[in-house]
PDB file of C-alpha atoms and ligand atoms in Angstrom:
ATOM      1  CA  ASN L 158       0.000   0.000   0.000  1.00 45.00           C
ATOM      2  CA  GLY L 159       2.923   2.342  -0.593  1.00 52.00           C
ATOM      3  CA  ARG L 160       4.066   2.625   3.027  1.00 61.00           C
ATOM      4  CA  THR L 161       7.743   3.331   3.310  1.00 79.00           C
ATOM      5  CA  SER L 162       7.951   4.715   6.849  1.00 92.00           C
ATOM      6  CA  ASP L 163       7.794   3.137  10.310  1.00 93.00           C
ATOM      7  CA  ILE L 164       5.330   5.548  11.926  1.00 95.00           C
ATOM      8  CA  ASN L 165       2.130   6.038   9.882  1.00 96.00           C
ATOM      9  CA  ILE L 166      -1.550   6.882  10.153  1.00 97.00           C
ATOM     10  CA  THR L 167      -3.874   3.909  10.741  1.00 96.00           C
ATOM     11  CA  THR L 168      -7.333   3.378   9.195  1.00 97.00           C
ATOM     12  CA  HIS L 169      -8.729   5.621  11.983  1.00 97.00           C
ATOM     13  CA  GLY L 170      -6.550   8.519  10.859  1.00 97.00           C
ATOM     14  CA  SER L 171      -7.456   7.832   7.233  1.00 97.00           C
ATOM     15  CA  ASP L 172     -11.225   7.732   7.991  1.00 98.00           C
ATOM     16  CA  TRP L 173     -10.985  11.054   9.807  1.00 98.00           C
ATOM     17  CA  TYR L 174      -9.089  12.597   6.859  1.00 98.00           C
ATOM     18  CA  TRP L 175     -11.882  11.350   4.525  1.00 98.00           C
ATOM     19  CA  ALA L 176     -14.495  12.974   6.789  1.00 98.00           C
ATOM     20  CA  VAL L 177     -12.669  16.311   6.700  1.00 98.00           C
ATOM     21  CA  CYS L 178     -12.262  15.987   2.914  1.00 98.00           C
ATOM     22  CA  ALA L 179     -16.040  15.508   2.534  1.00 98.00           C
ATOM     23  CA  LEU L 180     -16.731  18.500   4.779  1.00 98.00           C
ATOM     24  CA  MET L 181     -14.392  20.704   2.706  1.00 98.00           C
ATOM     25  CA  ILE L 182     -16.212  19.663  -0.506  1.00 98.00           C
ATOM     26  CA  VAL L 183     -19.631  20.435   1.001  1.00 98.00           C
ATOM     27  CA  ALA L 184     -18.391  23.811   2.308  1.00 98.00           C
ATOM     28  CA  THR L 185     -16.980  24.680  -1.135  1.00 98.00           C
ATOM     29  CA  MET L 186     -20.333  23.966  -2.811  1.00 98.00           C
ATOM     30  CA  VAL L 187     -22.266  25.942  -0.177  1.00 98.00           C
ATOM     31  CA  PHE L 188     -19.929  28.969  -0.455  1.00 98.00           C
ATOM     32  CA  ILE L 189     -20.150  28.988  -4.270  1.00 98.00           C
ATOM     33  CA  GLY L 190     -23.938  28.502  -4.112  1.00 98.00           C
ATOM     34  CA  LEU L 191     -24.317  31.449  -1.725  1.00 98.00           C
ATOM     35  CA  GLY L 192     -22.206  33.556  -4.097  1.00 97.00           C
ATOM     36  CA  PHE L 193     -24.479  32.791  -7.054  1.00 97.00           C
ATOM     37  CA  ARG L 194     -27.385  34.356  -5.156  1.00 96.00           C
ATOM     38  CA  LYS L 195     -25.514  37.687  -5.179  1.00 96.00           C
ATOM     39  CA  PRO L 196     -24.800  40.001  -8.117  1.00 95.00           C
ATOM     40  CA  ARG L 197     -21.403  39.384  -9.777  1.00 95.00           C
ATOM     41  CA  THR L 198     -19.976  42.533  -8.199  1.00 94.00           C
ATOM     42  CA  HIS L 199     -20.687  41.199  -4.695  1.00 96.00           C
ATOM     43  CA  ARG L 200     -19.018  37.787  -4.916  1.00 97.00           C
ATOM     44  CA  ILE L 201     -15.390  38.498  -4.027  1.00 98.00           C
ATOM     45  CA  PHE L 202     -15.478  36.975  -0.516  1.00 98.00           C
ATOM     46  CA  HIS L 203     -17.436  33.949  -1.761  1.00 98.00           C
ATOM     47  CA  TYR L 204     -14.800  33.242  -4.418  1.00 98.00           C
ATOM     48  CA  ILE L 205     -11.871  33.647  -2.012  1.00 98.00           C
ATOM     49  CA  THR L 206     -13.492  31.538   0.721  1.00 98.00           C
ATOM     50  CA  ALA L 207     -14.604  28.756  -1.653  1.00 98.00           C
ATOM     51  CA  SER L 208     -11.060  28.583  -3.097  1.00 98.00           C
ATOM     52  CA  ILE L 209      -9.699  27.937   0.406  1.00 98.00           C
ATOM     53  CA  THR L 210     -11.947  24.923   1.120  1.00 98.00           C
ATOM     54  CA  MET L 211     -11.504  23.624  -2.450  1.00 98.00           C
ATOM     55  CA  VAL L 212      -7.716  23.426  -2.066  1.00 98.00           C
ATOM     56  CA  ALA L 213      -8.080  21.893   1.413  1.00 98.00           C
ATOM     57  CA  ALA L 214     -10.418  19.202   0.051  1.00 98.00           C
ATOM     58  CA  ILE L 215      -7.677  18.006  -2.330  1.00 98.00           C
ATOM     59  CA  ALA L 216      -5.015  18.074   0.409  1.00 98.00           C
ATOM     60  CA  TYR L 217      -7.297  15.950   2.639  1.00 98.00           C
ATOM     61  CA  PHE L 218      -8.031  13.586  -0.264  1.00 98.00           C
ATOM     62  CA  SER L 219      -4.260  13.053  -0.545  1.00 98.00           C
ATOM     63  CA  MET L 220      -3.702  12.447   3.168  1.00 98.00           C
ATOM     64  CA  ALA L 221      -6.766  10.181   3.484  1.00 98.00           C
ATOM     65  CA  SER L 222      -5.285   8.095   0.640  1.00 97.00           C
ATOM     66  CA  ASN L 223      -1.943   7.960   2.486  1.00 97.00           C
ATOM     67  CA  LEU L 224      -0.281  10.061  -0.217  1.00 97.00           C
ATOM     68  CA  GLY L 225       1.604  13.347  -0.158  1.00 97.00           C
ATOM     69  CA  PHE L 226       4.053  12.337   2.557  1.00 97.00           C
ATOM     70  CA  THR L 227       7.747  11.577   2.780  1.00 97.00           C
ATOM     71  CA  PRO L 228       9.485   9.465   5.454  1.00 96.00           C
ATOM     72  CA  ILE L 229      11.702  11.595   7.710  1.00 96.00           C
ATOM     73  CA  GLN L 230      14.164  10.140  10.178  1.00 93.00           C
ATOM     74  CA  VAL L 231      13.240  10.784  13.807  1.00 92.00           C
ATOM     75  CA  GLN L 232      15.295  10.058  16.956  1.00 80.00           C
ATOM     76  CA  TYR L 233      18.340  11.360  15.090  1.00 76.00           C
ATOM     77  CA  ARG L 234      21.671  11.461  16.996  1.00 75.00           C
ATOM     78  CA  ARG L 235      24.350  13.913  15.879  1.00 74.00           C
ATOM     79  CA  SER L 236      26.961  11.697  17.566  1.00 75.00           C
ATOM     80  CA  ASP L 237      25.951   8.854  15.236  1.00 75.00           C
ATOM     81  CA  PRO L 238      24.325  10.326  12.095  1.00 70.00           C
ATOM     82  CA  LYS L 239      24.547   7.046  10.156  1.00 69.00           C
ATOM     83  CA  VAL L 240      22.290   5.143  12.543  1.00 68.00           C
ATOM     84  CA  SER L 241      19.268   4.196  10.480  1.00 68.00           C
ATOM     85  CA  GLY L 242      16.746   5.027  13.212  1.00 81.00           C
ATOM     86  CA  VAL L 243      13.007   5.276  12.805  1.00 91.00           C
ATOM     87  CA  PHE L 244      11.162   7.131  10.016  1.00 94.00           C
ATOM     88  CA  ARG L 245       7.959   9.114  10.561  1.00 96.00           C
ATOM     89  CA  GLU L 246       5.403   9.886   7.862  1.00 97.00           C
ATOM     90  CA  ILE L 247       5.609  13.671   7.249  1.00 98.00           C
ATOM     91  CA  PHE L 248       2.763  15.079   5.125  1.00 98.00           C
ATOM     92  CA  TYR L 249       4.433  17.732   2.944  1.00 98.00           C
ATOM     93  CA  VAL L 250       1.081  18.115   1.133  1.00 98.00           C
ATOM     94  CA  ARG L 251      -0.135  20.154   4.144  1.00 98.00           C
ATOM     95  CA  TYR L 252       2.361  22.848   3.255  1.00 98.00           C
ATOM     96  CA  ILE L 253       1.285  22.919  -0.400  1.00 98.00           C
ATOM     97  CA  ASP L 254      -2.259  23.474   0.920  1.00 98.00           C
ATOM     98  CA  TRP L 255      -1.158  26.164   3.402  1.00 98.00           C
ATOM     99  CA  VAL L 256       1.063  28.061   0.968  1.00 98.00           C
ATOM    100  CA  ILE L 257      -2.042  28.584  -1.196  1.00 98.00           C
ATOM    101  CA  THR L 258      -4.765  28.898   1.456  1.00 98.00           C
ATOM    102  CA  THR L 259      -3.170  30.984   4.242  1.00 98.00           C
ATOM    103  CA  PRO L 260      -2.588  33.961   1.868  1.00 98.00           C
ATOM    104  CA  LEU L 261      -6.257  33.659   0.814  1.00 98.00           C
ATOM    105  CA  LEU L 262      -7.378  33.618   4.478  1.00 98.00           C
ATOM    106  CA  LEU L 263      -5.298  36.758   5.079  1.00 98.00           C
ATOM    107  CA  LEU L 264      -6.759  38.306   1.911  1.00 98.00           C
ATOM    108  CA  ASP L 265     -10.281  37.655   3.291  1.00 98.00           C
ATOM    109  CA  LEU L 266      -9.354  39.430   6.534  1.00 98.00           C
ATOM    110  CA  LEU L 267      -7.243  42.294   5.199  1.00 98.00           C
ATOM    111  CA  LEU L 268      -9.759  43.161   2.447  1.00 98.00           C
ATOM    112  CA  THR L 269     -12.486  43.173   5.111  1.00 98.00           C
ATOM    113  CA  ALA L 270     -10.374  45.694   7.037  1.00 98.00           C
ATOM    114  CA  GLY L 271      -9.916  47.762   3.850  1.00 97.00           C
ATOM    115  CA  MET L 272      -6.114  47.652   4.154  1.00 98.00           C
ATOM    116  CA  PRO L 273      -4.034  49.209   1.343  1.00 97.00           C
ATOM    117  CA  TRP L 274      -2.478  46.817  -1.235  1.00 97.00           C
ATOM    118  CA  PRO L 275       1.181  47.343  -0.220  1.00 97.00           C
ATOM    119  CA  SER L 276       0.370  46.336   3.379  1.00 97.00           C
ATOM    120  CA  ILE L 277      -1.618  43.310   2.201  1.00 98.00           C
ATOM    121  CA  LEU L 278       1.173  42.144  -0.113  1.00 98.00           C
ATOM    122  CA  PHE L 279       3.834  42.422   2.598  1.00 98.00           C
ATOM    123  CA  VAL L 280       1.781  40.480   5.180  1.00 98.00           C
ATOM    124  CA  ILE L 281       1.205  37.775   2.549  1.00 98.00           C
ATOM    125  CA  LEU L 282       4.929  37.615   1.782  1.00 98.00           C
ATOM    126  CA  VAL L 283       5.705  37.182   5.487  1.00 98.00           C
ATOM    127  CA  ASP L 284       3.038  34.446   5.598  1.00 98.00           C
ATOM    128  CA  GLU L 285       4.757  32.590   2.715  1.00 98.00           C
ATOM    129  CA  VAL L 286       8.007  32.797   4.685  1.00 98.00           C
ATOM    130  CA  MET L 287       6.213  31.265   7.694  1.00 98.00           C
ATOM    131  CA  ILE L 288       4.888  28.294   5.695  1.00 98.00           C
ATOM    132  CA  VAL L 289       8.085  27.635   3.742  1.00 98.00           C
ATOM    133  CA  THR L 290      10.244  27.717   6.903  1.00 98.00           C
ATOM    134  CA  GLY L 291       7.747  25.291   8.476  1.00 98.00           C
ATOM    135  CA  LEU L 292       8.187  22.923   5.513  1.00 98.00           C
ATOM    136  CA  ALA L 293      11.992  23.227   5.564  1.00 98.00           C
ATOM    137  CA  GLY L 294      12.017  22.552   9.302  1.00 98.00           C
ATOM    138  CA  ALA L 295       9.740  19.528   8.887  1.00 98.00           C
ATOM    139  CA  LEU L 296      12.092  17.982   6.284  1.00 98.00           C
ATOM    140  CA  VAL L 297      15.350  18.691   8.147  1.00 97.00           C
ATOM    141  CA  VAL L 298      16.497  15.776  10.308  1.00 94.00           C
ATOM    142  CA  SER L 299      18.956  17.511  12.671  1.00 94.00           C
ATOM    143  CA  SER L 300      18.078  19.992  15.404  1.00 94.00           C
ATOM    144  CA  TYR L 301      18.585  22.813  12.863  1.00 97.00           C
ATOM    145  CA  LYS L 302      14.860  22.178  12.224  1.00 97.00           C
ATOM    146  CA  TRP L 303      14.188  24.341  15.307  1.00 98.00           C
ATOM    147  CA  GLY L 304      16.066  27.222  13.686  1.00 98.00           C
ATOM    148  CA  TYR L 305      13.569  27.192  10.808  1.00 98.00           C
ATOM    149  CA  PHE L 306      10.776  26.896  13.347  1.00 98.00           C
ATOM    150  CA  ALA L 307      12.025  30.037  15.127  1.00 98.00           C
ATOM    151  CA  PHE L 308      12.017  32.032  11.850  1.00 98.00           C
ATOM    152  CA  GLY L 309       8.457  30.825  11.219  1.00 98.00           C
ATOM    153  CA  CYS L 310       7.329  31.891  14.687  1.00 98.00           C
ATOM    154  CA  ALA L 311       8.839  35.361  14.179  1.00 98.00           C
ATOM    155  CA  ALA L 312       6.849  35.630  10.930  1.00 98.00           C
ATOM    156  CA  LEU L 313       3.665  34.579  12.756  1.00 98.00           C
ATOM    157  CA  ALA L 314       4.321  37.228  15.444  1.00 98.00           C
ATOM    158  CA  TYR L 315       4.361  39.920  12.734  1.00 98.00           C
ATOM    159  CA  ILE L 316       1.094  38.598  11.231  1.00 98.00           C
ATOM    160  CA  VAL L 317      -0.596  38.541  14.654  1.00 98.00           C
ATOM    161  CA  TYR L 318       0.535  42.144  15.266  1.00 98.00           C
ATOM    162  CA  GLN L 319      -0.894  43.235  11.896  1.00 98.00           C
ATOM    163  CA  LEU L 320      -4.238  41.520  12.568  1.00 97.00           C
ATOM    164  CA  GLY L 321      -4.574  42.447  16.223  1.00 97.00           C
ATOM    165  CA  TRP L 322      -3.454  46.052  15.929  1.00 97.00           C
ATOM    166  CA  GLU L 323      -3.089  47.740  12.504  1.00 96.00           C
ATOM    167  CA  SER L 324      -5.922  46.006  10.663  1.00 98.00           C
ATOM    168  CA  ARG L 325      -8.297  46.030  13.624  1.00 98.00           C
ATOM    169  CA  LYS L 326      -7.950  49.825  13.943  1.00 98.00           C
ATOM    170  CA  HIS L 327      -8.393  50.205  10.163  1.00 97.00           C
ATOM    171  CA  ALA L 328     -11.579  48.065  10.191  1.00 98.00           C
ATOM    172  CA  ASN L 329     -13.064  50.056  13.070  1.00 98.00           C
ATOM    173  CA  HIS L 330     -12.584  53.313  11.124  1.00 97.00           C
ATOM    174  CA  LEU L 331     -14.710  51.930   8.265  1.00 97.00           C
ATOM    175  CA  GLY L 332     -17.773  51.444  10.483  1.00 96.00           C
ATOM    176  CA  THR L 333     -18.977  49.494  13.507  1.00 97.00           C
ATOM    177  CA  ASP L 334     -20.477  46.683  11.365  1.00 97.00           C
ATOM    178  CA  ILE L 335     -17.162  46.167   9.533  1.00 98.00           C
ATOM    179  CA  GLY L 336     -15.286  46.445  12.833  1.00 98.00           C
ATOM    180  CA  ARG L 337     -17.504  43.724  14.305  1.00 98.00           C
ATOM    181  CA  VAL L 338     -16.932  41.183  11.460  1.00 98.00           C
ATOM    182  CA  PHE L 339     -13.219  41.856  11.586  1.00 98.00           C
ATOM    183  CA  LEU L 340     -13.043  41.454  15.357  1.00 98.00           C
ATOM    184  CA  MET L 341     -14.923  38.130  15.213  1.00 98.00           C
ATOM    185  CA  CYS L 342     -12.989  36.576  12.303  1.00 98.00           C
ATOM    186  CA  GLY L 343      -9.647  38.190  13.225  1.00 98.00           C
ATOM    187  CA  SER L 344      -9.805  36.931  16.822  1.00 98.00           C
ATOM    188  CA  LEU L 345     -10.727  33.406  15.718  1.00 98.00           C
ATOM    189  CA  THR L 346      -7.800  33.422  13.269  1.00 98.00           C
ATOM    190  CA  THR L 347      -5.294  34.768  15.800  1.00 98.00           C
ATOM    191  CA  PHE L 348      -6.320  32.173  18.386  1.00 98.00           C
ATOM    192  CA  LEU L 349      -6.217  29.229  15.926  1.00 98.00           C
ATOM    193  CA  TRP L 350      -3.032  30.221  14.103  1.00 98.00           C
ATOM    194  CA  ILE L 351      -1.087  30.278  17.397  1.00 98.00           C
ATOM    195  CA  LEU L 352      -2.078  26.620  17.914  1.00 98.00           C
ATOM    196  CA  TYR L 353      -0.507  25.502  14.574  1.00 98.00           C
ATOM    197  CA  PRO L 354       3.131  25.912  15.715  1.00 98.00           C
ATOM    198  CA  ILE L 355       2.208  23.991  18.899  1.00 98.00           C
ATOM    199  CA  ALA L 356       0.863  21.134  16.764  1.00 98.00           C
ATOM    200  CA  TRP L 357       4.014  21.303  14.602  1.00 98.00           C
ATOM    201  CA  GLY L 358       6.223  21.177  17.707  1.00 98.00           C
ATOM    202  CA  ILE L 359       4.699  17.920  18.940  1.00 97.00           C
ATOM    203  CA  CYS L 360       4.280  16.299  15.478  1.00 98.00           C
ATOM    204  CA  GLU L 361       6.794  17.197  12.739  1.00 97.00           C
ATOM    205  CA  GLY L 362       9.141  18.848  15.245  1.00 97.00           C
ATOM    206  CA  GLY L 363       9.352  16.680  18.337  1.00 96.00           C
ATOM    207  CA  ASN L 364       7.670  13.439  17.156  1.00 96.00           C
ATOM    208  CA  LEU L 365       5.864  13.348  20.524  1.00 96.00           C
ATOM    209  CA  ILE L 366       2.413  12.207  19.306  1.00 97.00           C
ATOM    210  CA  ALA L 367       1.402   9.580  16.728  1.00 97.00           C
ATOM    211  CA  PRO L 368       0.292  10.486  13.187  1.00 97.00           C
ATOM    212  CA  ASP L 369      -3.339   9.608  14.107  1.00 97.00           C
ATOM    213  CA  SER L 370      -3.241  12.202  16.902  1.00 98.00           C
ATOM    214  CA  GLU L 371      -1.615  14.605  14.441  1.00 98.00           C
ATOM    215  CA  ALA L 372      -4.574  13.987  12.106  1.00 98.00           C
ATOM    216  CA  ALA L 373      -7.010  14.850  14.902  1.00 98.00           C
ATOM    217  CA  PHE L 374      -5.112  17.973  16.023  1.00 98.00           C
ATOM    218  CA  TYR L 375      -4.498  19.534  12.579  1.00 98.00           C
ATOM    219  CA  GLY L 376      -7.905  18.321  11.326  1.00 98.00           C
ATOM    220  CA  VAL L 377      -9.867  20.113  14.053  1.00 98.00           C
ATOM    221  CA  LEU L 378      -7.750  23.252  13.531  1.00 98.00           C
ATOM    222  CA  ASP L 379      -8.311  23.172   9.745  1.00 98.00           C
ATOM    223  CA  VAL L 380     -12.089  22.690  10.095  1.00 98.00           C
ATOM    224  CA  LEU L 381     -12.273  25.715  12.410  1.00 98.00           C
ATOM    225  CA  ALA L 382      -9.815  27.838  10.382  1.00 98.00           C
ATOM    226  CA  LYS L 383     -11.401  27.185   6.962  1.00 98.00           C
ATOM    227  CA  PRO L 384     -15.135  26.190   6.770  1.00 98.00           C
ATOM    228  CA  VAL L 385     -16.161  27.619  10.174  1.00 98.00           C
ATOM    229  CA  PHE L 386     -14.103  30.799   9.638  1.00 98.00           C
ATOM    230  CA  GLY L 387     -15.512  31.112   6.088  1.00 98.00           C
ATOM    231  CA  ALA L 388     -19.127  30.735   7.203  1.00 98.00           C
ATOM    232  CA  LEU L 389     -18.663  33.421   9.890  1.00 98.00           C
ATOM    233  CA  LEU L 390     -16.942  35.765   7.437  1.00 98.00           C
ATOM    234  CA  LEU L 391     -19.590  35.418   4.711  1.00 98.00           C
ATOM    235  CA  PHE L 392     -22.375  35.802   7.281  1.00 98.00           C
ATOM    236  CA  GLY L 393     -20.696  38.936   8.618  1.00 97.00           C
ATOM    237  CA  HIS L 394     -20.497  40.390   5.102  1.00 97.00           C
ATOM    238  CA  ARG L 395     -24.195  39.806   4.289  1.00 96.00           C
ATOM    239  CA  ASN L 396     -25.130  43.511   4.688  1.00 95.00           C
ATOM    240  CA  ILE L 397     -21.774  45.112   3.821  1.00 96.00           C
ATOM    241  CA  ASP L 398     -21.452  46.639   0.348  1.00 96.00           C
ATOM    242  CA  PRO L 399     -17.969  45.837  -1.100  1.00 96.00           C
ATOM    243  CA  SER L 400     -17.722  49.418  -2.412  1.00 95.00           C
ATOM    244  CA  ARG L 401     -17.252  50.544   1.200  1.00 95.00           C
ATOM    245  CA  LEU L 402     -14.024  48.478   1.220  1.00 96.00           C
ATOM    246  CA  GLY L 403     -12.842  49.946  -2.078  1.00 93.00           C
ATOM    247  CA  LEU L 404     -13.787  46.689  -3.892  1.00 92.00           C
TER     248      LEU L 404
HETATM  249  C1  RET O 792       4.352  26.327  11.127  1.00 78.62           C
HETATM  250  C2  RET O 792       5.746  25.899  11.599  1.00 78.62           C
HETATM  251  C3  RET O 792       6.685  27.017  11.649  1.00 78.62           C
HETATM  252  C4  RET O 792       6.233  28.054  12.634  1.00 78.62           C
HETATM  253  C5  RET O 792       4.811  28.425  12.450  1.00 78.62           C
HETATM  254  C6  RET O 792       3.921  27.652  11.728  1.00 78.62           C
HETATM  255  C7  RET O 792       2.555  28.182  11.569  1.00 78.62           C
HETATM  256  C8  RET O 792       1.610  27.734  10.747  1.00 78.62           C
HETATM  257  C9  RET O 792       0.280  28.265  10.616  1.00 78.62           C
HETATM  258  C10 RET O 792      -0.534  27.611   9.770  1.00 78.62           C
HETATM  259  C11 RET O 792      -1.870  27.935   9.505  1.00 78.62           C
HETATM  260  C12 RET O 792      -2.572  27.159   8.688  1.00 78.62           C
HETATM  261  C13 RET O 792      -3.932  27.327   8.350  1.00 78.62           C
HETATM  262  C14 RET O 792      -4.428  26.457   7.473  1.00 78.62           C
HETATM  263  C15 RET O 792      -5.742  26.501   6.969  1.00 78.62           C
HETATM  264  O1  RET O 792      -6.644  25.932   7.460  1.00 78.62           O
HETATM  265  C16 RET O 792       4.380  26.410   9.606  1.00 78.62           C
HETATM  266  C17 RET O 792       3.419  25.210  11.572  1.00 78.62           C
HETATM  267  C18 RET O 792       4.376  29.706  13.100  1.00 78.62           C
HETATM  268  C19 RET O 792      -0.158  29.453  11.376  1.00 78.62           C
HETATM  269  C20 RET O 792      -4.746  28.399   8.933  1.00 78.62           C
END
């Protein structure tokens, strides 16, 4: 069945990944359907949000099928680098998902706050740095992986500052209704995004929990950060004209 590592998901992990995959497909269809009930000029947040769950559905299809991973040596000893050791299944496909979807999540939030394009582009660039350092760290065997992790955490700190301070103030200036959607979706995002490096630390980083537990941890986070976040965001936008955001 294509297994080439010692520590893998079981059928329980796979079933859970299938369930999340199905949920992402349903969410994508609902978000697109809701968009079609609006005039073309009012669909921007539906398109962005549906793209996020669409990409996630394919990532979850891959992981449920036990694809999109590479075996990475864990329990590595610098004193004896040739020791064959144990290999853990590391799903690099997560990072392909995140490198596409986290900029779209930030676009949802920063457009809601009416932020100027140069600010949006820089936050997105920092976000790409965060995801790529996370991938590099996950693939590195030695303890240098924690160096990459530290760069990623610094990038996340900048994103949290932009969401919690600059963008929140900007959203409040545009009106109390816009301020309220931003506060709700921005707070949810800040809270959830801080949990991702914790999951990474005990899965890809420290190999402290099994891949099935990893599936549960990241799966719950992704359901809250994508379909639940998207539903709240689109609901919050129901009475907001995009022209007020310069869109
Ligand atoms: C990594 C490891 C490096 C340090 C940090 C990370 C943060 C990742 C985040 C991911 C968010 C993903 C989302 C996916 C969509 O559902 C890459 C784990 C800080 C915040 C929201």
